[in-house]
Short mmCIF file of C-alpha atoms in Angstrom, two decimals:
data_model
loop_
_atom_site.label_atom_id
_atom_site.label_comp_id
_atom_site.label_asym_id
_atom_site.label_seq_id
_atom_site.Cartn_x
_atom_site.Cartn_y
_atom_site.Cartn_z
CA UNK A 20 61.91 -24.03 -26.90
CA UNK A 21 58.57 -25.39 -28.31
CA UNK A 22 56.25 -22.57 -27.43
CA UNK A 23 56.42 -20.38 -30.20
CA UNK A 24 54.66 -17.14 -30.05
CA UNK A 25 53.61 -16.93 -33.58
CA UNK A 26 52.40 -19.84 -36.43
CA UNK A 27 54.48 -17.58 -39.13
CA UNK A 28 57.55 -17.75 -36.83
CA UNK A 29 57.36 -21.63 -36.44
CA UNK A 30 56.78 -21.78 -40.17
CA UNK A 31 60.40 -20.30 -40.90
CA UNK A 32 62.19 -21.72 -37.68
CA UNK A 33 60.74 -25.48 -39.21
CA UNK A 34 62.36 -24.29 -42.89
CA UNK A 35 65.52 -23.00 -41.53
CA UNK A 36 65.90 -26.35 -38.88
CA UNK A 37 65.69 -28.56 -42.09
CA UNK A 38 68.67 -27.28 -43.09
CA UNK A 39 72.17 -29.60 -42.14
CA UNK A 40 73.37 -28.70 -39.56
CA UNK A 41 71.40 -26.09 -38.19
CA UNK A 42 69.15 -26.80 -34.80
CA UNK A 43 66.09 -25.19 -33.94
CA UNK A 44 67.87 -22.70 -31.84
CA UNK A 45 70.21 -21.46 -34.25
CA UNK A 46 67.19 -21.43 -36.97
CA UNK A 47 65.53 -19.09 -34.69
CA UNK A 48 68.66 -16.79 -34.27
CA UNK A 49 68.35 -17.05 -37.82
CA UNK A 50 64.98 -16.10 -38.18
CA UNK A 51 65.32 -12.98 -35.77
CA UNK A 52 67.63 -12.25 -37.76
CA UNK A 53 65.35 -11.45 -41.14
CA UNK A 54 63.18 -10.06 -38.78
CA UNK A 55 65.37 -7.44 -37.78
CA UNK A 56 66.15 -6.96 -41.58
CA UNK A 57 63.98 -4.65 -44.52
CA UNK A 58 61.11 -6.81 -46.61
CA UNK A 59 63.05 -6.27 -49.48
CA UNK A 60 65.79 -8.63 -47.90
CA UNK A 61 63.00 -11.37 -47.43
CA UNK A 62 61.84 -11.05 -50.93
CA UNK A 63 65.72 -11.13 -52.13
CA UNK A 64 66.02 -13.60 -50.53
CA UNK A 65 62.63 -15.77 -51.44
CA UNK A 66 63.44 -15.02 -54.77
CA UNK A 67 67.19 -16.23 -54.62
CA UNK A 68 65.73 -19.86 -53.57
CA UNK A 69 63.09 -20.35 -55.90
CA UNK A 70 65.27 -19.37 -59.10
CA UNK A 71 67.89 -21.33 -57.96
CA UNK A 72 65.76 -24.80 -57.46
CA UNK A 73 63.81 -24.17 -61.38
CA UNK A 74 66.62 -21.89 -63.08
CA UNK A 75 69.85 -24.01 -62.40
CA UNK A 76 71.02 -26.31 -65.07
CA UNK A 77 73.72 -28.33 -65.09
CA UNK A 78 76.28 -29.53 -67.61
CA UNK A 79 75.54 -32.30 -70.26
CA UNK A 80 78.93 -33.80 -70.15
CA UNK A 81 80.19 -33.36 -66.43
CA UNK A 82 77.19 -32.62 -64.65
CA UNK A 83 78.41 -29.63 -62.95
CA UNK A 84 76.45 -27.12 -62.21
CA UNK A 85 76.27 -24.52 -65.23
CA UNK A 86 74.68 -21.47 -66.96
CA UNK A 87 74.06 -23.26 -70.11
CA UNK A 88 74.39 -26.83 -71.62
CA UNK A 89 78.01 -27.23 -71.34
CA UNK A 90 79.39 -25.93 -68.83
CA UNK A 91 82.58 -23.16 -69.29
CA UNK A 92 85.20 -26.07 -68.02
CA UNK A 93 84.09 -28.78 -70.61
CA UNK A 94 83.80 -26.07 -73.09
CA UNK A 95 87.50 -24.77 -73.01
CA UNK A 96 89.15 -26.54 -75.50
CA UNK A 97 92.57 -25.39 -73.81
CA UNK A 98 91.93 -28.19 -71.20
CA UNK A 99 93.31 -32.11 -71.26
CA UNK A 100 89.94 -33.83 -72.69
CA UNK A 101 91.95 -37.28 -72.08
CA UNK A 102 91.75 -36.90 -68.24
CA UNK A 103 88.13 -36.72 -65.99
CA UNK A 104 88.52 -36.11 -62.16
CA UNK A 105 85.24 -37.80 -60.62
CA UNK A 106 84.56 -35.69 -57.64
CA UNK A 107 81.47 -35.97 -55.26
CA UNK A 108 80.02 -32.10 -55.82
CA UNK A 109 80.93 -29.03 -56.75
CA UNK A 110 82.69 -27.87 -53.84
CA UNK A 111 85.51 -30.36 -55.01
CA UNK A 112 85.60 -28.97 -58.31
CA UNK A 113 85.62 -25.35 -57.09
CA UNK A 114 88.62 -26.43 -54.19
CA UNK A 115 90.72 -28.31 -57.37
CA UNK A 116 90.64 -25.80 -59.53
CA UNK A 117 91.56 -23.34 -56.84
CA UNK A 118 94.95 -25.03 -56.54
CA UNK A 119 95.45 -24.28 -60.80
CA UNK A 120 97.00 -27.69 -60.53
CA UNK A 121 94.40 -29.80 -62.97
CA UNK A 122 94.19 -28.80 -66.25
CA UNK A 123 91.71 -31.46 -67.52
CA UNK A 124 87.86 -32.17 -66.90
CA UNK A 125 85.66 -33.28 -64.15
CA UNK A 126 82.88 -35.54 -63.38
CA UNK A 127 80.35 -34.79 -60.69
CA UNK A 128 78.30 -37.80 -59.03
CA UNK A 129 76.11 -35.60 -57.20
CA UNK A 130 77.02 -37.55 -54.17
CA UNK A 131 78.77 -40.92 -52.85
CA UNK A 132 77.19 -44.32 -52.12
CA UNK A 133 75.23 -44.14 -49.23
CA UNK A 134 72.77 -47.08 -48.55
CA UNK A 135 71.67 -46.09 -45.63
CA UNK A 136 70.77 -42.40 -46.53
CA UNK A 137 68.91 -44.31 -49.60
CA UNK A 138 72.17 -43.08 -52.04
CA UNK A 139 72.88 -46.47 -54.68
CA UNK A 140 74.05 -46.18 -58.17
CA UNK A 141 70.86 -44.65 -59.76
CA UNK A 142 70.74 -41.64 -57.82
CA UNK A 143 74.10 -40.70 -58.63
CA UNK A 144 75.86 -39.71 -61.75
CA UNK A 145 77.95 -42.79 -62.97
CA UNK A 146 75.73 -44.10 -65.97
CA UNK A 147 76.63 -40.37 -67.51
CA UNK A 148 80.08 -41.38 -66.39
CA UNK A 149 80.42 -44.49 -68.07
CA UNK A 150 78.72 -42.90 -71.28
CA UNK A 151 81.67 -40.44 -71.72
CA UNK A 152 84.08 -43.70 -71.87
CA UNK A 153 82.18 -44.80 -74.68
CA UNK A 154 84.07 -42.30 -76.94
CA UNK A 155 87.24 -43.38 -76.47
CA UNK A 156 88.63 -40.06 -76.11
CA UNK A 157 89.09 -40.08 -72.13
CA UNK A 158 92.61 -42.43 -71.35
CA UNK A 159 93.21 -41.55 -67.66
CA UNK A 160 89.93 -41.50 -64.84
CA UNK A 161 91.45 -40.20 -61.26
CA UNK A 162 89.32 -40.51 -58.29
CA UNK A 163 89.12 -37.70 -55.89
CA UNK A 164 86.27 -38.81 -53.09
CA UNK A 165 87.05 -38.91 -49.60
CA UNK A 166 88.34 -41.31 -47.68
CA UNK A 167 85.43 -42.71 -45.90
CA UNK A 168 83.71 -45.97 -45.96
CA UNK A 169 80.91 -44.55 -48.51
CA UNK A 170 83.52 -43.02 -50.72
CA UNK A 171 85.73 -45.85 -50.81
CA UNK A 172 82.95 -48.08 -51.72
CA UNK A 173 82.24 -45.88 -54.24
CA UNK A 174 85.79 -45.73 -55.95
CA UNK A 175 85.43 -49.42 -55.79
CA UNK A 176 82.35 -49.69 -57.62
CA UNK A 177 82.94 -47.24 -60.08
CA UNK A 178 86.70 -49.22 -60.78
CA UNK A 179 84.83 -52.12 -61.36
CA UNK A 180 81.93 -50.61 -63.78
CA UNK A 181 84.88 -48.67 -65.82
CA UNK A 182 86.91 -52.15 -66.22
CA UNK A 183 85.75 -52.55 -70.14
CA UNK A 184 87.26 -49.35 -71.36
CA UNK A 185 90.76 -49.00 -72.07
CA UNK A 186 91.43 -46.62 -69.62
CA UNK A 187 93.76 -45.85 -66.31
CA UNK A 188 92.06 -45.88 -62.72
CA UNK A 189 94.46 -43.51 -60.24
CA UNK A 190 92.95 -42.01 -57.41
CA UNK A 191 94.94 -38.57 -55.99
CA UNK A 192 97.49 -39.40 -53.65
CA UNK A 193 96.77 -39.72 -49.46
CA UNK A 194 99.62 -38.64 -47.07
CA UNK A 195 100.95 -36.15 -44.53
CA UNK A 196 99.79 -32.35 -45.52
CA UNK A 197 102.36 -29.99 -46.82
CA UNK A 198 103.48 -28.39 -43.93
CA UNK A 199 101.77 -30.75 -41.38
CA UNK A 200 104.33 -32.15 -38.53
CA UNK A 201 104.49 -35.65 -38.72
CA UNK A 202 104.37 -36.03 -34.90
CA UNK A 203 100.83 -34.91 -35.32
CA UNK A 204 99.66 -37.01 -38.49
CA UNK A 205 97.04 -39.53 -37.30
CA UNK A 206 98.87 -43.25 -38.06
CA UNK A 207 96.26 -44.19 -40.44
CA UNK A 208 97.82 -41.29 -42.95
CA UNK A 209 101.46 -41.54 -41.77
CA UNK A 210 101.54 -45.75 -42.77
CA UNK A 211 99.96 -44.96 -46.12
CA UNK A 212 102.42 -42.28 -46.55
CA UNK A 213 105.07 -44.55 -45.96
CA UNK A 214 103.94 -47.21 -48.31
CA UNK A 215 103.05 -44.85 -51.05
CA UNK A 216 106.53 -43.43 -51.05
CA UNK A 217 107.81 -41.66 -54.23
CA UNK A 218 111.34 -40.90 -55.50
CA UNK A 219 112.63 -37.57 -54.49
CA UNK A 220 112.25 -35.00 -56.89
CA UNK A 221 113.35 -31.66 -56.62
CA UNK A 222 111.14 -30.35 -59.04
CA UNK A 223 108.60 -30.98 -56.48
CA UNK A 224 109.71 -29.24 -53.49
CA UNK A 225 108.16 -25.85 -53.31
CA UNK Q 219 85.66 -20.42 -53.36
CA UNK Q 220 85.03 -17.50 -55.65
CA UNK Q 221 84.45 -19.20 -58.59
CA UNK Q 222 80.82 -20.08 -58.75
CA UNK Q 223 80.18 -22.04 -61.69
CA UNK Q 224 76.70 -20.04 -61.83
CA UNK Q 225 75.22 -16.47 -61.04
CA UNK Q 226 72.34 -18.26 -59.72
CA UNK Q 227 74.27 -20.46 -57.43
CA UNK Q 228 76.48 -17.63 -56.23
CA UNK Q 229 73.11 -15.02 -55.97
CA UNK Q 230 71.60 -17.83 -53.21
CA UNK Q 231 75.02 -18.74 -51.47
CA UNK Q 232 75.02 -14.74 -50.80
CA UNK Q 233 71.89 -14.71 -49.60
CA UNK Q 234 72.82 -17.68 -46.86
CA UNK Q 235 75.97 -15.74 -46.01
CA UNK Q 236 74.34 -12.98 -44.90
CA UNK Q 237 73.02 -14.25 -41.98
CA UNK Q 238 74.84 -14.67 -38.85
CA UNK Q 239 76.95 -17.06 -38.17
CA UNK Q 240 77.02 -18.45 -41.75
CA UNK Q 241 80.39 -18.22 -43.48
CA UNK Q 242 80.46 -18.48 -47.46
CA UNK Q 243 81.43 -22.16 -47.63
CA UNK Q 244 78.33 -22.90 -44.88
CA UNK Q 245 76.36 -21.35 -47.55
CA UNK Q 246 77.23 -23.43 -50.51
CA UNK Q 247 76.91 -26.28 -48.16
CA UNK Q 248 73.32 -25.12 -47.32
CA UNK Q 249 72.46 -24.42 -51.04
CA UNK Q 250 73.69 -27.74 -52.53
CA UNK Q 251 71.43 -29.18 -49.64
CA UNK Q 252 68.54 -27.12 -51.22
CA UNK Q 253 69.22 -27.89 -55.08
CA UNK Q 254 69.06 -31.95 -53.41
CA UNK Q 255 65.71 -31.66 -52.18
CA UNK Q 256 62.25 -31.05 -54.59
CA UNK Q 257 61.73 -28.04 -55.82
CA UNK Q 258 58.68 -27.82 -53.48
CA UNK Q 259 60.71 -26.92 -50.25
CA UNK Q 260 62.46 -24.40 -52.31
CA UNK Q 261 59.46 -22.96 -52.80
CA UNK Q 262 58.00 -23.68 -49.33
CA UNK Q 263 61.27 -22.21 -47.68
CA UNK Q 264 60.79 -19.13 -49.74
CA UNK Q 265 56.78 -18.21 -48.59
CA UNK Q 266 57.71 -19.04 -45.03
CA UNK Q 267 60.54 -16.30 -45.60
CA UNK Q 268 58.30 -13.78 -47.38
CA UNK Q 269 55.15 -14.21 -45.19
CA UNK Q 270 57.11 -14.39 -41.71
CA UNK Q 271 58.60 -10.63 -43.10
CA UNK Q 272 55.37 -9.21 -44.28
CA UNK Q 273 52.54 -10.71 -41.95
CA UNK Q 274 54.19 -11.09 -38.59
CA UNK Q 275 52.68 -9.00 -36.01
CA UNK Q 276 54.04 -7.62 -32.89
CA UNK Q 277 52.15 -7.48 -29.24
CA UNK Q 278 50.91 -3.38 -28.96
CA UNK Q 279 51.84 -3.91 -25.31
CA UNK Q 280 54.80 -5.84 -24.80
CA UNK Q 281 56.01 -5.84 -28.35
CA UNK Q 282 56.59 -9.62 -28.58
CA UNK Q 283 55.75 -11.64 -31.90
CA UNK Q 284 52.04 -12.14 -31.58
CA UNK Q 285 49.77 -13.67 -33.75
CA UNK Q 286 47.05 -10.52 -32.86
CA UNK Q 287 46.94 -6.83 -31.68
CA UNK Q 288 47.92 -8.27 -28.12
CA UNK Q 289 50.12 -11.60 -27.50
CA UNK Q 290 48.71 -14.61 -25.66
CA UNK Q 291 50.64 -13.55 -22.63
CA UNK Q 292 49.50 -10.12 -22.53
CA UNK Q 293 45.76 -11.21 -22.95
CA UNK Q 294 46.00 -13.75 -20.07
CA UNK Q 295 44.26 -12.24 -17.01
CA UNK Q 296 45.55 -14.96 -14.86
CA UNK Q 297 49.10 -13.25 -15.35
CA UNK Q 298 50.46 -10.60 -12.67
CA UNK Q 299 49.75 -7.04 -14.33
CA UNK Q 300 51.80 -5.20 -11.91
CA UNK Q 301 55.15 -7.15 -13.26
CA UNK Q 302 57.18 -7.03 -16.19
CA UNK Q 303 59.93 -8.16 -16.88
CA UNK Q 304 62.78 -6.53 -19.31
CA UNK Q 305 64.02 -9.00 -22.18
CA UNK Q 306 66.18 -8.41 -25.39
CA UNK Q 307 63.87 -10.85 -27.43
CA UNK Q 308 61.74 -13.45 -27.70
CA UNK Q 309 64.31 -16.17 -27.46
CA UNK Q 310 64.37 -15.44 -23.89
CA UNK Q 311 60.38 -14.98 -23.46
CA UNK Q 312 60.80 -18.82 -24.24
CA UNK Q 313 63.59 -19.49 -22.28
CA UNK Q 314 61.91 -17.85 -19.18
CA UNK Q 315 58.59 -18.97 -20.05
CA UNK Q 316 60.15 -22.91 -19.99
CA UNK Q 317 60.85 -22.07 -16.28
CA UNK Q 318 57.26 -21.88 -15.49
CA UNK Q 319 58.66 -19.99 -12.66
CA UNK Q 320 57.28 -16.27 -13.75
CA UNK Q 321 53.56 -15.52 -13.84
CA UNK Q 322 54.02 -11.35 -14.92
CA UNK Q 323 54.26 -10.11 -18.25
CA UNK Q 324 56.82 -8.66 -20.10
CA UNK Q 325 58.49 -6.27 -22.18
CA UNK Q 326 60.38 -7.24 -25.23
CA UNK Q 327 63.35 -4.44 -26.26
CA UNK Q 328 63.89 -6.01 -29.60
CA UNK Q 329 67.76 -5.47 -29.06
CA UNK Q 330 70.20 -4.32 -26.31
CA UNK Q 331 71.72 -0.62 -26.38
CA UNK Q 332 74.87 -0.71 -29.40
CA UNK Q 333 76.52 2.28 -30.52
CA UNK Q 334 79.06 0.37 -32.52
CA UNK Q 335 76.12 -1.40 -34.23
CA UNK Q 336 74.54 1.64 -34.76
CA UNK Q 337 71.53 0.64 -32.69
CA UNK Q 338 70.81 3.46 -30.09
CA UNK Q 339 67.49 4.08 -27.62
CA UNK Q 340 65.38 4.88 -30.67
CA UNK Q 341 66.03 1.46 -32.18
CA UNK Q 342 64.74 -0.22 -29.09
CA UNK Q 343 60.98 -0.44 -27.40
CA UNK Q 344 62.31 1.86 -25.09
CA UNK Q 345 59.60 5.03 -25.33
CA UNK Q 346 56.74 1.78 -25.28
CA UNK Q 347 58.36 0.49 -21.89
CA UNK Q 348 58.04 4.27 -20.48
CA UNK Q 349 54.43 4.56 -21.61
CA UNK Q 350 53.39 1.35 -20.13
CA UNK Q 351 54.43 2.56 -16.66
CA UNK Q 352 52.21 5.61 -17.14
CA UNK Q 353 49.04 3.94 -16.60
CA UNK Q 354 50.27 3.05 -12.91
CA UNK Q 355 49.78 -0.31 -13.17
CA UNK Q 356 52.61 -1.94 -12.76
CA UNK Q 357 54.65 -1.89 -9.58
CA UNK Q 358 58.25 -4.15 -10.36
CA UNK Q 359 60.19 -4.11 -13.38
CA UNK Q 360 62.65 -6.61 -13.76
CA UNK Q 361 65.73 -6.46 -15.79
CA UNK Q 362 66.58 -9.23 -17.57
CA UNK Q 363 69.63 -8.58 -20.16
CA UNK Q 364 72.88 -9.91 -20.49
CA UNK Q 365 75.65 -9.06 -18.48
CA UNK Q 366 77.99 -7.73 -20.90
CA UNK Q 367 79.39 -4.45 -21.44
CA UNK Q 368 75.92 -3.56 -23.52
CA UNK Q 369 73.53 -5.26 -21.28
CA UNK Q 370 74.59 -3.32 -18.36
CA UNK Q 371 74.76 -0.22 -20.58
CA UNK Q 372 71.35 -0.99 -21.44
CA UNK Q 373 70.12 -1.70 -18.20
CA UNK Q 374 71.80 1.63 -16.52
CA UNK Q 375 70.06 3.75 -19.78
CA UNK Q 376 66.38 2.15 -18.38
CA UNK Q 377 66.96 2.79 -15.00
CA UNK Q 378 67.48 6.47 -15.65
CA UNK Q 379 64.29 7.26 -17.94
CA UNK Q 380 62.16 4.93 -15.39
CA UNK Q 381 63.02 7.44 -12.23
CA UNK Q 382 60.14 9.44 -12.61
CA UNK Q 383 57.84 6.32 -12.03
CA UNK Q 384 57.18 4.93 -8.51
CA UNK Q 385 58.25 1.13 -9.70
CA UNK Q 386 60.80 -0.98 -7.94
CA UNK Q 387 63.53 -1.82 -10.75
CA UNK Q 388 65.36 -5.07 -9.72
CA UNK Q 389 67.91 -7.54 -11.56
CA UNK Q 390 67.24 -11.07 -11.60
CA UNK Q 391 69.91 -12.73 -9.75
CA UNK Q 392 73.22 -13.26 -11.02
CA UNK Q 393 75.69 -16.34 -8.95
CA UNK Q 394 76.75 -19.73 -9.74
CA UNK Q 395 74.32 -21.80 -11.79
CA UNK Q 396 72.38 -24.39 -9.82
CA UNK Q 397 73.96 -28.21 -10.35
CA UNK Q 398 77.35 -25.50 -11.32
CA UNK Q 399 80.77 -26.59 -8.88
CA UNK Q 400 81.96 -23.72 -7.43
CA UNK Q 401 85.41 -24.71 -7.80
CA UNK Q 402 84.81 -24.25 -11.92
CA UNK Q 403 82.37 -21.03 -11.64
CA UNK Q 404 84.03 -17.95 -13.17
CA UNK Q 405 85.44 -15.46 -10.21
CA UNK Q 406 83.19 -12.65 -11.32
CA UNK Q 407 80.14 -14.72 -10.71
CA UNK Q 408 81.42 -16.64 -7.35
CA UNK Q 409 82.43 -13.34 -6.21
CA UNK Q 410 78.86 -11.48 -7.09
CA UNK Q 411 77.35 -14.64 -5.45
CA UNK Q 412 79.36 -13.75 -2.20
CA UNK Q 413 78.53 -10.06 -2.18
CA UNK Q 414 74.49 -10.99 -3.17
CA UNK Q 415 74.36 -13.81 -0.48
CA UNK Q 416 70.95 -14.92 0.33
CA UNK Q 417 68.93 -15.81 3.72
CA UNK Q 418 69.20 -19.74 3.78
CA UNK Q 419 65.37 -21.02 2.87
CA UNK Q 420 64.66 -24.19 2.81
CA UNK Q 421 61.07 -23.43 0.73
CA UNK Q 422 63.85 -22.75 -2.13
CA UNK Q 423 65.95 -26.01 -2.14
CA UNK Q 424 64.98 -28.82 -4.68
#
């Protein structure tokens, strides 16, 4: 697949193909695809890229993406200001508050440490993290990354740069999913469920 | 997912869902992968889009993506004139022309026959492959489609409008795949391979 009939075509196979997780092959499905499809799609399209890379803003407190300086989470003043969830991107925040379980604020990195990708402290959002602290008004900080070596060294490092405020450190609690067999749990989450027991509670069955 | 924390954010993530394949959490994936990068490949991404719609050409013979009034393929007088060979689109131009194994030209339907898609003869090169054949030239045409339901469909609606012409119309050979076992080959295909048996040649093993 390297002979292709047309420079413009290569052009917008090599854009598509940059993209994770997409091959050349499926870029070029891809770019048959707007073939196929009106000029006005194209320009759409075109259009939809370029005002989202110089029009988006993001929040000033939480760093979430936004419409305008604060975004509409950190500016509802029904929420818990004395708890911050510090999730890797948006997609965490969008999946949280789709469970309308969380009623207090977030804090988006932007990403998890990653030395290898070229990812340390300075490239993601923790200064702006330890900032808000400096108020005094936050008392509980739960971390919500995933599980893997980068976000657990991440949780780590952030623990240890949040250890001169006054505040708690919890991170959201690993186990068997609701409604997952515990045959089928992989042992790694079945022994931490087992040491991170809690007391029944009724309240919580559902 | 419906909660975009931005119109512009939800304007591109509709844009990447759109195109095949790509599901509305792909998108965002895709679109926080573009906010990451400088605001150059946004930009880049975007004229590749808008130029590949508006400047792309198509072959006047064998309506493949060209780069002039007649693709590289049709303009090579080393190639066999008096072949061509039936394709649904470029991808598999490439794919044959990685063989190295075909030296005629071809004929690029830009589809396969669709009612449910709403893509009937009109929507295809069909009336281009008819006129081709008037000049006389060309003495085999080889269908190449896929064998489903459509292809066939697609393949039986050709046959029928090329009647009047004094060409050969042949299928390339369907059977299990070279390297394939033929205890794991489908029974469709080991059975077609039974029916379509060949003379044994040895010019043909390697």
């Amino acid at each position: 697949m390297q002979n292709y009939p047309s420079k413009l075509l290569e052009a917008a196979v090599n854009e598509f193909s940059r993209l994770p997780g997409i091959g050349r092959k499926t870029a070029l499905r891809l770019v048959l695809n707007m073939l196929r499809r009106p000029t006005s799609d194209a320009e759409r399209f075109a259009n939809a890229l370029v005002r989202l890379r110089t029009e988006v803003r993001y929040c000033n407190t939480c760093q979430n993406i936004s419409e305008s300086e604060t975004c509409s989470i950190c500016a509802d003043q029904r929420r818990d200001r004395s708890l911050v969830m510090v999730v890797e991107d948006i997609r965490d925040v969008m999946a949280v508050e789709n469970t309308s379980q969380y009623r207090g604020l977030y804090h988006v990195l932007g990403g998890i440490l990653s030395p290898v990708d070229g990812i340390g402290p300075e490239q993601l959002n923790i200064q702006q993290l330890v900032s808000r602290l400096e108020s005094g008004e936050v008392s509980e900080v739960i971390m919500a990354l995933s599980t893997t070596m980068e976000g657990d060294t991440t949780v780590f490092y952030i623990f240890k740069k949040l250890q001169p405020f006054q505040v708690n450190v919890t991170t959201i609690a690993r186990g068997v999913a609701i409604g997952g067999e515990i045959e089928y749990a992989d042992e790694v989450t079945l022994g931490r469920s087992i040491l991170n027991r809690t007391p029944y509670d009724s309240a919580f069955i559902r």
